[in-house]
DNA sequence: TTATTTATAATAGTAATACTATCTTATAAA
DNA sequence: TTTATAAGATAGTATTACTATTATAAATAA
C-alpha cells in the first residue's frame, strides 16, 4: 500500500478543489514548474493552459486569478513544512536541539517528497524563497488575512515561537524571532545566490553557513536570558 | 539661500533624468503618491499620466516601465537614507551608540525631508516597506544587479556591516547581520500592522518595541564574541 | 438502461495593460 | 532667426486578465 499525504486547504483559496481532478492536479504541478521557470510576474494562466494542453477558461474554473494560486501554493508549502517539522522533531525532548533542527530544515534545500504525487516540493521551496513574500506584500493583505489565507504560515510561526519559549521562557520576542528566522532563512539564501554582497556567504554559497549564522543569531539571544 | 539635497542616480535606471524637468519631478512625486495609495500591482503609467495631467507616452519617455520606476524609487530612498545615517551618526565615536542610532533610524517612521522638494520621504518609506522587496525579487535580479541598480542598498549594508565589525571585530557575519537588521526593521513593521500574530507587538503597535527587539537581537550576538 | 449531473473542451468576446510610433506645437538655446 | 528639444495629442498593437456560451464526453443515479 502506498502512503499518501493529504493537506486540507482553505476552501476560500480556490473555486474548485484542484486536488479532486486531473486538470486540477495539472494546474498545481505545471503551475509550480512555470512559476519556477519564468517567475511570478511573467506567469499567466494563458501560458499555463498551453503548457497543460487545456484552455485559459479551464484554469479560471479552479482559481480566481494568479494571486490566489500563489497564495494557495505558499499556504500548501507551509502546511507541508509544518508537517515536516513535526515529523523530524517528533522524539526530540531538548528544545534547543529541536530549534536547531527547525533552523536546519528551514535553511536546507528541500528534496521532492514522494508522498505528495503532483507537488514538486523542491521547486516549490524555490518559489517560496523568490515569490513567497508577494503573497502578503499586497494591498489586500488585510482581507486575505481575514479569510485565513496565511494561517499555515502563522501556525508555523506559533510553533517555532513555542519552541523558543521552551528554550528560554523569559525571552520577550518569541514570535518576532520566529518570523525573523523563517524570513531570514529564505532571504539570506536568495541574497547569497543573487546579491551575494548582502551576505557573508557569497564565496562559498553554502547553506551550511546560513544555518551557522541563524544558530548564532538565535542562541545568542536566548542564552542571554 | 535654500539648501538642496541632490542625489546622483544611476543613469541606466531612467531614459530621461526625471530630476531635470517639471514633468520628471511630477512623475516622481505623483508616482510615490499613487504607488502608496493603490499598491504597486494596481499602479499603471496610464493612471499616473491622468493623475499628473499628461499622457502615457509622456511617462514612457522617462521610464522604460513601472519596474524601473520602483527600482529608481527604492534606490533613491536608500541613497537618501545613507545620507541620513551619516548625518545623524556624524560625531558619534562609540560604534555601539552608532549602531543603536542606525537601528533606531531604520525602524522609526520617516518624516518628510524639506531638503528634497518633490520627494515625500514619509510615503516613500512606506513604499519601501511594502513594495521594496519586489525591486529585487524578480527573474532579472542578476542583470539588474550587473547594472548596479542595487548599489545604494548594498552600500548601506556595507556601512552597517563596518559599524558591526567596529563593535565586535571577531563577529563572523557582519554583512548578513546588516541585511537582517534592514529587512527585519521593515518586515516586523509590516507584520505588526498587517499580520500582527507574526510579531510580539500586535497589541501595542509601537515601533519602539521593534527597536527593542532589534537591539536585543543584535547586541546579544555581538556581546558574545 | 436511460436520464442526468458534472467536468472539460472549444470558441468568442471585452476591458485594461503595456507598450510603440508619429506628428504637431511650444520653448529655449545657438 | 534657425534649430534643437521637450512635451502634448493621437493612434495603434499585442498581451493580459478576465467572462460567457455552447457542445461534448464521462461518470453517476434513477
XYZ file of C-alpha atoms (C1' of nucleotides) in Angstrom:
510
model
C 0.000 0.000 0.000
C 1.215 3.437 -0.891
C 1.096 6.139 1.736
C -0.353 9.476 0.745
C -0.091 12.826 2.442
C -3.204 14.972 2.110
C -3.252 18.601 3.158
C -6.588 20.192 3.925
C -6.640 23.551 2.185
C -8.695 26.650 2.933
C -11.742 26.465 0.652
C -11.761 30.199 0.012
C -8.472 29.864 -1.860
C -9.970 28.099 -4.847
C -13.203 27.919 -6.825
C -12.938 24.193 -7.482
C -10.654 21.975 -5.403
C -7.622 21.217 -7.567
C -6.846 18.050 -5.617
C -10.018 16.392 -6.835
C -9.426 16.166 -10.583
C -6.729 15.503 -13.095
C -6.928 19.018 -14.516
C -6.716 20.458 -11.007
C -3.581 18.474 -10.218
C -2.103 19.504 -13.558
C -2.722 23.144 -12.685
C -0.748 22.731 -9.465
C 2.024 20.637 -11.000
C 2.571 22.726 -14.129
C 1.828 25.939 -12.246
C 4.770 25.230 -9.947
C 7.013 24.436 -12.915
C 6.055 27.581 -14.839
C 6.288 29.997 -11.911
C 9.648 28.464 -11.033
C 10.849 28.823 -14.624
C 9.510 32.252 -15.610
C 8.929 33.984 -12.290
C 5.560 35.102 -10.976
C 5.366 38.347 -12.967
C 5.768 36.642 -16.347
C 3.474 33.784 -15.368
C -0.024 33.858 -16.921
C -2.983 31.481 -16.990
C -2.783 31.502 -20.776
C 0.766 30.103 -20.737
C -0.228 27.623 -18.044
C -3.190 26.457 -20.145
C -0.964 25.966 -23.187
C 1.551 24.081 -21.059
C -1.110 21.729 -19.757
C -2.960 21.447 -23.052
C -6.195 22.972 -21.848
C -7.816 26.396 -22.158
C -7.473 29.563 -20.161
C -11.123 29.354 -19.150
C -10.379 25.915 -17.774
C -7.873 27.299 -15.289
C -10.264 30.034 -14.209
C -12.709 27.365 -13.115
C -10.196 26.431 -10.423
C -8.552 29.694 -9.404
C -9.946 33.195 -9.467
C -6.600 34.684 -10.517
C -2.891 34.033 -10.345
C -2.528 35.746 -6.982
C -4.892 33.207 -5.419
C -2.838 30.419 -6.976
C 0.343 31.854 -5.459
C -1.304 32.147 -2.057
C -2.575 28.588 -2.438
C 0.905 27.298 -3.250
C 2.618 29.102 -0.384
C -0.118 28.044 2.060
C 0.288 24.490 0.850
C 4.043 24.713 1.305
C 3.867 25.984 4.873
C 1.313 23.321 5.803
C 3.560 20.665 4.348
C 6.553 22.219 6.049
C 4.907 22.190 9.464
C 4.241 18.513 8.952
C 7.927 18.054 8.131
C 8.884 19.788 11.358
C 6.559 17.652 13.447
C 7.879 14.557 11.720
C 11.549 15.435 12.152
C 11.375 16.775 15.708
C 8.938 14.188 16.923
C 11.023 12.397 19.530
C 13.307 15.239 20.447
C 12.967 16.301 24.088
C 15.537 19.074 24.306
C 14.014 22.273 22.889
C 17.452 23.552 21.940
C 18.112 20.511 19.777
C 14.588 20.907 18.433
C 15.092 24.544 17.486
C 18.387 23.739 15.816
C 16.647 21.089 13.798
C 13.954 23.567 12.759
C 16.559 26.090 11.642
C 18.328 23.404 9.675
C 15.118 22.345 7.971
C 14.249 25.950 7.125
C 17.621 26.698 5.594
C 18.265 23.437 3.772
C 17.465 22.728 0.130
C 14.233 20.769 0.002
C 14.003 17.488 -1.866
C 10.910 16.274 -3.660
C 8.598 14.453 -1.245
C 7.411 11.165 -2.747
C 4.298 11.167 -0.563
C 2.811 14.068 -2.496
C 2.242 12.997 -6.060
C 1.821 16.091 -8.131
C 3.665 18.657 -5.969
C 7.390 19.102 -6.507
C 8.483 20.426 -3.121
C 11.971 21.175 -4.344
C 10.701 23.660 -6.931
C 8.010 24.908 -4.576
C 10.673 25.699 -1.984
C 12.471 27.874 -4.533
C 9.198 29.602 -5.370
C 8.543 30.305 -1.702
C 12.028 31.838 -1.447
C 11.702 34.073 -4.514
C 7.976 34.799 -4.662
C 6.600 33.905 -1.252
C 6.621 37.426 0.173
C 4.500 38.619 -2.743
C 1.639 36.546 -1.339
C 1.229 39.008 1.533
C 3.014 42.192 0.383
C -0.178 43.492 -1.216
C -2.940 45.987 -0.603
C -5.412 43.141 0.054
C -3.316 41.615 2.842
C -5.971 42.610 5.382
C -8.867 40.926 3.585
C -6.745 37.913 2.700
C -5.759 37.608 6.320
C -9.383 37.779 7.459
C -10.094 34.859 5.146
C -7.304 32.976 6.959
C -5.139 32.633 3.861
C -1.968 32.944 5.908
C -2.958 30.567 8.681
C -0.371 27.898 7.779
C 2.404 30.490 7.925
C 1.121 31.893 11.193
C 0.704 28.418 12.661
C 4.296 27.595 11.807
C 5.408 30.831 13.377
C 3.458 29.975 16.529
C 5.020 26.508 16.689
C 8.533 27.926 16.401
C 7.660 30.632 18.931
C 6.626 27.940 21.394
C 9.910 26.090 20.980
C 11.765 29.362 21.516
C 9.910 29.894 24.789
C 10.751 26.328 25.859
C 14.400 27.180 25.283
C 14.192 30.430 27.144
C 10.899 31.067 28.999
C 11.709 34.684 29.750
C 12.612 35.688 26.218
C 10.493 38.677 25.247
C 10.119 38.306 21.471
C 9.400 34.667 20.605
C 7.063 35.383 17.691
C 9.162 38.121 16.147
C 12.234 35.931 16.470
C 10.313 33.084 14.846
C 9.239 35.180 11.853
C 12.780 36.537 11.638
C 14.224 33.024 11.459
C 11.748 31.971 8.773
C 12.210 35.067 6.635
C 15.962 35.195 7.006
C 16.446 31.517 6.224
C 14.952 32.374 2.839
C 16.245 35.898 2.274
C 19.827 35.027 3.127
C 19.537 32.171 0.657
C 18.189 34.499 -2.038
C 20.853 37.098 -1.286
C 23.635 34.528 -1.253
C 22.668 33.390 -4.744
C 21.635 36.715 -6.273
C 23.023 39.653 -4.309
C 25.960 37.994 -2.578
C 27.490 41.152 -1.139
C 24.496 41.391 1.191
C 25.739 38.267 2.943
C 28.941 36.704 4.252
C 28.448 33.549 2.211
C 28.874 34.940 -1.295
C 32.040 32.963 -1.980
C 31.174 29.577 -0.607
C 27.455 29.722 -1.425
C 26.880 27.011 1.142
C 23.629 26.792 3.006
C 25.515 25.360 5.959
C 26.813 28.858 6.582
C 23.306 30.270 6.680
C 22.469 27.666 9.286
C 25.521 28.678 11.342
C 24.572 32.347 11.072
C 20.988 31.691 12.180
C 22.071 29.417 15.027
C 24.496 32.052 16.243
C 21.844 34.760 15.961
C 19.139 32.797 17.732
C 21.114 31.176 20.517
C 22.993 34.341 21.409
C 19.615 35.945 22.033
C 18.290 33.002 24.001
C 21.355 32.259 26.105
C 21.455 35.746 27.495
C 18.175 35.485 29.411
C 19.650 80.761 0.490
C 17.780 77.491 0.453
C 19.745 74.274 0.878
C 19.045 71.470 -1.543
C 19.937 67.816 -1.352
C 20.775 66.231 -4.701
C 21.205 62.523 -5.124
C 23.175 61.271 -8.105
C 21.187 58.426 -9.607
C 22.347 55.545 -11.795
C 21.747 56.641 -15.401
C 20.666 53.190 -16.501
C 17.580 53.487 -14.312
C 15.858 56.050 -16.487
C 15.604 57.102 -20.126
C 15.437 60.788 -19.347
C 16.548 62.164 -15.984
C 13.375 62.989 -14.034
C 15.195 65.492 -11.834
C 15.787 67.796 -14.766
C 12.262 68.773 -15.750
C 8.919 69.615 -14.265
C 7.278 66.575 -15.822
C 10.048 64.359 -14.497
C 9.609 65.666 -10.965
C 5.856 65.226 -11.298
C 6.379 61.613 -12.282
C 8.394 61.014 -9.111
C 6.088 62.982 -6.845
C 2.791 61.602 -8.131
C 4.324 58.182 -8.697
C 5.109 57.960 -4.997
C 1.601 59.075 -4.097
C -0.105 56.607 -6.438
C 2.020 53.590 -5.546
C 1.491 54.401 -1.878
C -2.252 54.695 -2.411
C -3.009 51.783 -4.760
C -0.070 49.450 -4.263
C 2.461 48.551 -6.923
C 0.343 45.881 -8.656
C -2.577 48.234 -9.323
C -0.285 51.098 -10.289
C -0.065 51.868 -14.042
C 1.540 54.579 -16.150
C -1.902 55.360 -17.556
C -3.260 56.222 -14.104
C -0.099 58.154 -13.320
C -0.445 60.154 -16.536
C -4.062 61.011 -15.726
C -3.048 61.991 -12.205
C -0.361 64.338 -13.492
C -2.427 65.587 -16.401
C -0.106 64.306 -19.113
C -0.131 61.296 -21.426
C 1.033 57.730 -21.004
C 3.597 58.207 -23.762
C 4.961 61.123 -21.779
C 5.821 58.884 -18.830
C 7.462 56.341 -21.098
C 9.892 58.998 -22.224
C 11.275 58.953 -18.666
C 10.971 55.359 -17.512
C 11.071 52.168 -19.538
C 8.420 50.524 -17.359
C 6.984 50.604 -13.877
C 9.540 48.144 -12.533
C 12.341 50.560 -13.407
C 10.446 53.326 -11.617
C 10.142 51.159 -8.500
C 13.845 50.338 -8.599
C 14.583 54.037 -9.072
C 12.469 54.980 -6.066
C 13.971 52.347 -3.770
C 17.500 53.206 -4.922
C 16.755 56.866 -4.260
C 15.417 56.024 -0.833
C 18.477 54.026 0.226
C 20.819 56.728 -1.042
C 18.881 59.309 0.908
C 18.816 57.023 3.939
C 22.569 56.509 3.904
C 22.932 60.265 3.919
C 20.605 60.391 6.928
C 22.775 57.859 8.725
C 25.957 59.789 8.030
C 24.266 62.976 9.168
C 22.870 61.526 12.382
C 25.896 59.465 13.416
C 28.430 62.047 12.354
C 30.031 62.884 15.667
C 29.408 59.627 17.432
C 32.630 57.848 18.418
C 31.285 54.763 20.148
C 30.279 52.182 17.492
C 27.701 50.683 19.843
C 25.922 54.009 20.194
C 26.279 54.424 16.436
C 24.716 51.045 15.676
C 21.869 51.753 18.077
C 21.231 55.007 16.268
C 21.192 53.209 12.927
C 18.675 50.663 14.204
C 16.514 53.451 15.545
C 16.606 55.295 12.228
C 15.753 52.121 10.317
C 12.781 51.280 12.479
C 11.326 54.743 13.024
C 8.585 56.341 10.941
C 10.208 58.708 8.492
C 9.125 62.322 8.242
C 9.123 64.322 5.044
C 12.536 65.864 4.407
C 12.222 69.526 3.467
C 15.540 69.480 1.636
C 14.109 67.309 -1.119
C 11.385 69.213 -2.884
C 9.317 66.743 -4.816
C 10.020 63.542 -2.857
C 7.805 62.718 0.109
C 10.105 60.547 2.195
C 7.345 59.614 4.589
C 5.301 57.963 1.828
C 8.419 56.610 0.161
C 9.380 54.889 3.411
C 6.010 53.125 3.454
C 6.523 52.089 -0.168
C 9.950 50.681 0.633
C 8.388 48.663 3.460
C 5.518 47.236 1.401
C 6.962 47.091 -2.098
C 10.726 47.366 -1.694
C 11.468 43.656 -1.864
C 9.700 43.449 -5.214
C 12.518 45.533 -6.694
C 14.901 42.579 -6.412
C 12.629 39.522 -6.027
C 12.475 39.062 -9.791
C 13.933 36.886 -12.525
C 16.021 39.839 -13.801
C 17.734 40.394 -10.455
C 21.025 39.225 -11.948
C 21.007 41.659 -14.864
C 19.678 44.474 -12.691
C 22.478 43.820 -10.250
C 25.093 43.903 -13.010
C 23.777 47.333 -13.942
C 24.378 48.358 -10.310
C 20.723 49.076 -9.621
C 21.045 47.883 -6.043
C 24.266 49.697 -5.234
C 22.685 52.115 -2.729
C 21.187 49.197 -0.805
C 24.462 47.294 -0.881
C 26.428 50.379 0.136
C 24.168 50.886 3.130
C 24.592 47.247 4.052
C 28.365 47.636 3.829
C 28.287 50.725 6.043
C 26.243 48.932 8.705
C 28.485 45.877 8.380
C 31.506 48.064 9.108
C 29.910 49.501 12.238
C 29.094 45.959 13.363
C 32.749 44.975 12.983
C 33.791 48.056 14.947
C 31.528 46.876 17.745
C 32.815 43.345 17.605
C 35.839 42.765 15.333
C 35.632 38.986 15.547
C 31.975 38.679 14.647
C 31.650 36.311 11.704
C 28.556 37.570 9.895
C 28.608 41.373 9.699
C 27.012 41.662 6.266
C 24.318 39.077 6.873
C 23.517 40.690 10.206
C 23.346 44.059 8.470
C 20.898 42.850 5.814
C 18.926 41.099 8.541
C 18.595 44.336 10.511
C 17.493 46.285 7.453
C 14.980 43.718 6.273
C 13.594 42.988 9.705
C 13.178 46.652 10.629
C 10.769 46.768 7.700
C 9.200 43.325 7.825
C 8.444 43.483 11.531
C 6.796 46.826 10.877
C 4.703 45.376 8.045
C 3.798 42.325 10.125
C 2.933 44.424 13.177
C 0.451 46.427 11.123
C -0.898 43.710 8.825
C -0.201 40.239 10.220
C 0.232 41.048 13.892
C 0.360 37.460 15.143
C 3.743 37.122 13.424
C 5.156 39.581 15.946
C 5.087 40.350 19.657
C 3.954 43.926 19.071
C 0.473 43.295 17.681
C -1.281 44.923 20.615
C 0.816 47.996 21.185
C 1.731 48.551 17.538
C 4.628 50.686 18.706
C 7.769 50.921 16.670
C 9.727 51.383 19.879
C 9.194 47.693 20.506
C 10.668 46.795 17.127
C 13.715 48.849 18.079
C 13.995 46.988 21.397
C 13.688 43.646 19.630
C 16.370 44.516 17.080
C 18.709 45.927 19.725
C 18.316 42.777 21.781
C 18.893 40.598 18.723
C 21.950 42.468 17.515
C 23.725 43.136 20.780
C 23.238 39.623 22.097
C 25.075 38.413 19.029
C 27.831 40.984 19.325
C 28.403 40.819 23.084
C 29.105 37.135 22.953
C 32.297 37.394 20.915
C -30.720 1.072 -19.367
C -31.710 5.724 -19.642
C -31.546 10.177 -17.601
C -28.928 13.487 -15.517
C -25.349 15.628 -13.425
C -20.588 17.165 -13.845
C -16.143 18.246 -15.884
C -13.935 19.797 -19.593
C -13.117 21.476 -24.272
C -13.971 24.927 -27.848
C -14.912 29.318 -29.091
C -15.813 34.128 -28.708
C -15.555 38.388 -26.854
C -14.308 42.583 -23.714
C -11.772 45.912 -20.956
C -7.459 47.002 -19.344
C -2.423 46.844 -19.570
C 1.918 47.636 -21.530
C 3.781 49.348 -24.632
C 5.468 51.929 -29.739
C 5.068 55.347 -33.329
C 4.101 59.694 -35.411
C 3.019 64.258 -35.829
C 2.454 68.902 -34.001
C 3.300 72.706 -31.048
C 5.686 75.354 -27.541
C 10.047 76.806 -25.758
C 14.543 77.939 -25.355
C 19.350 77.800 -26.809
C 22.720 78.835 -30.717
C 16.276 83.533 -36.988
C 17.283 78.957 -37.086
C 17.231 74.757 -34.831
C 17.242 71.590 -31.255
C 14.452 69.773 -27.553
C 10.527 68.698 -24.532
C 6.015 67.881 -24.310
C 1.203 67.256 -25.931
C -2.144 64.883 -28.979
C -3.484 60.998 -31.197
C -3.432 56.358 -32.898
C -2.474 51.781 -32.874
C -0.839 46.843 -31.389
C -0.027 42.693 -28.684
C -0.825 40.739 -24.445
C -3.198 40.156 -20.104
C -6.971 39.250 -17.348
C -10.792 38.068 -17.379
C -16.439 36.423 -18.564
C -19.898 33.990 -21.163
C -21.855 30.376 -24.017
C -22.311 26.206 -26.116
C -21.073 21.456 -27.091
C -19.363 17.057 -25.744
C -17.669 13.284 -23.036
C -17.658 10.669 -18.884
C -19.393 9.398 -14.514
C -23.346 8.625 -11.572
C -28.173 7.978 -10.108
C -32.814 6.516 -11.138
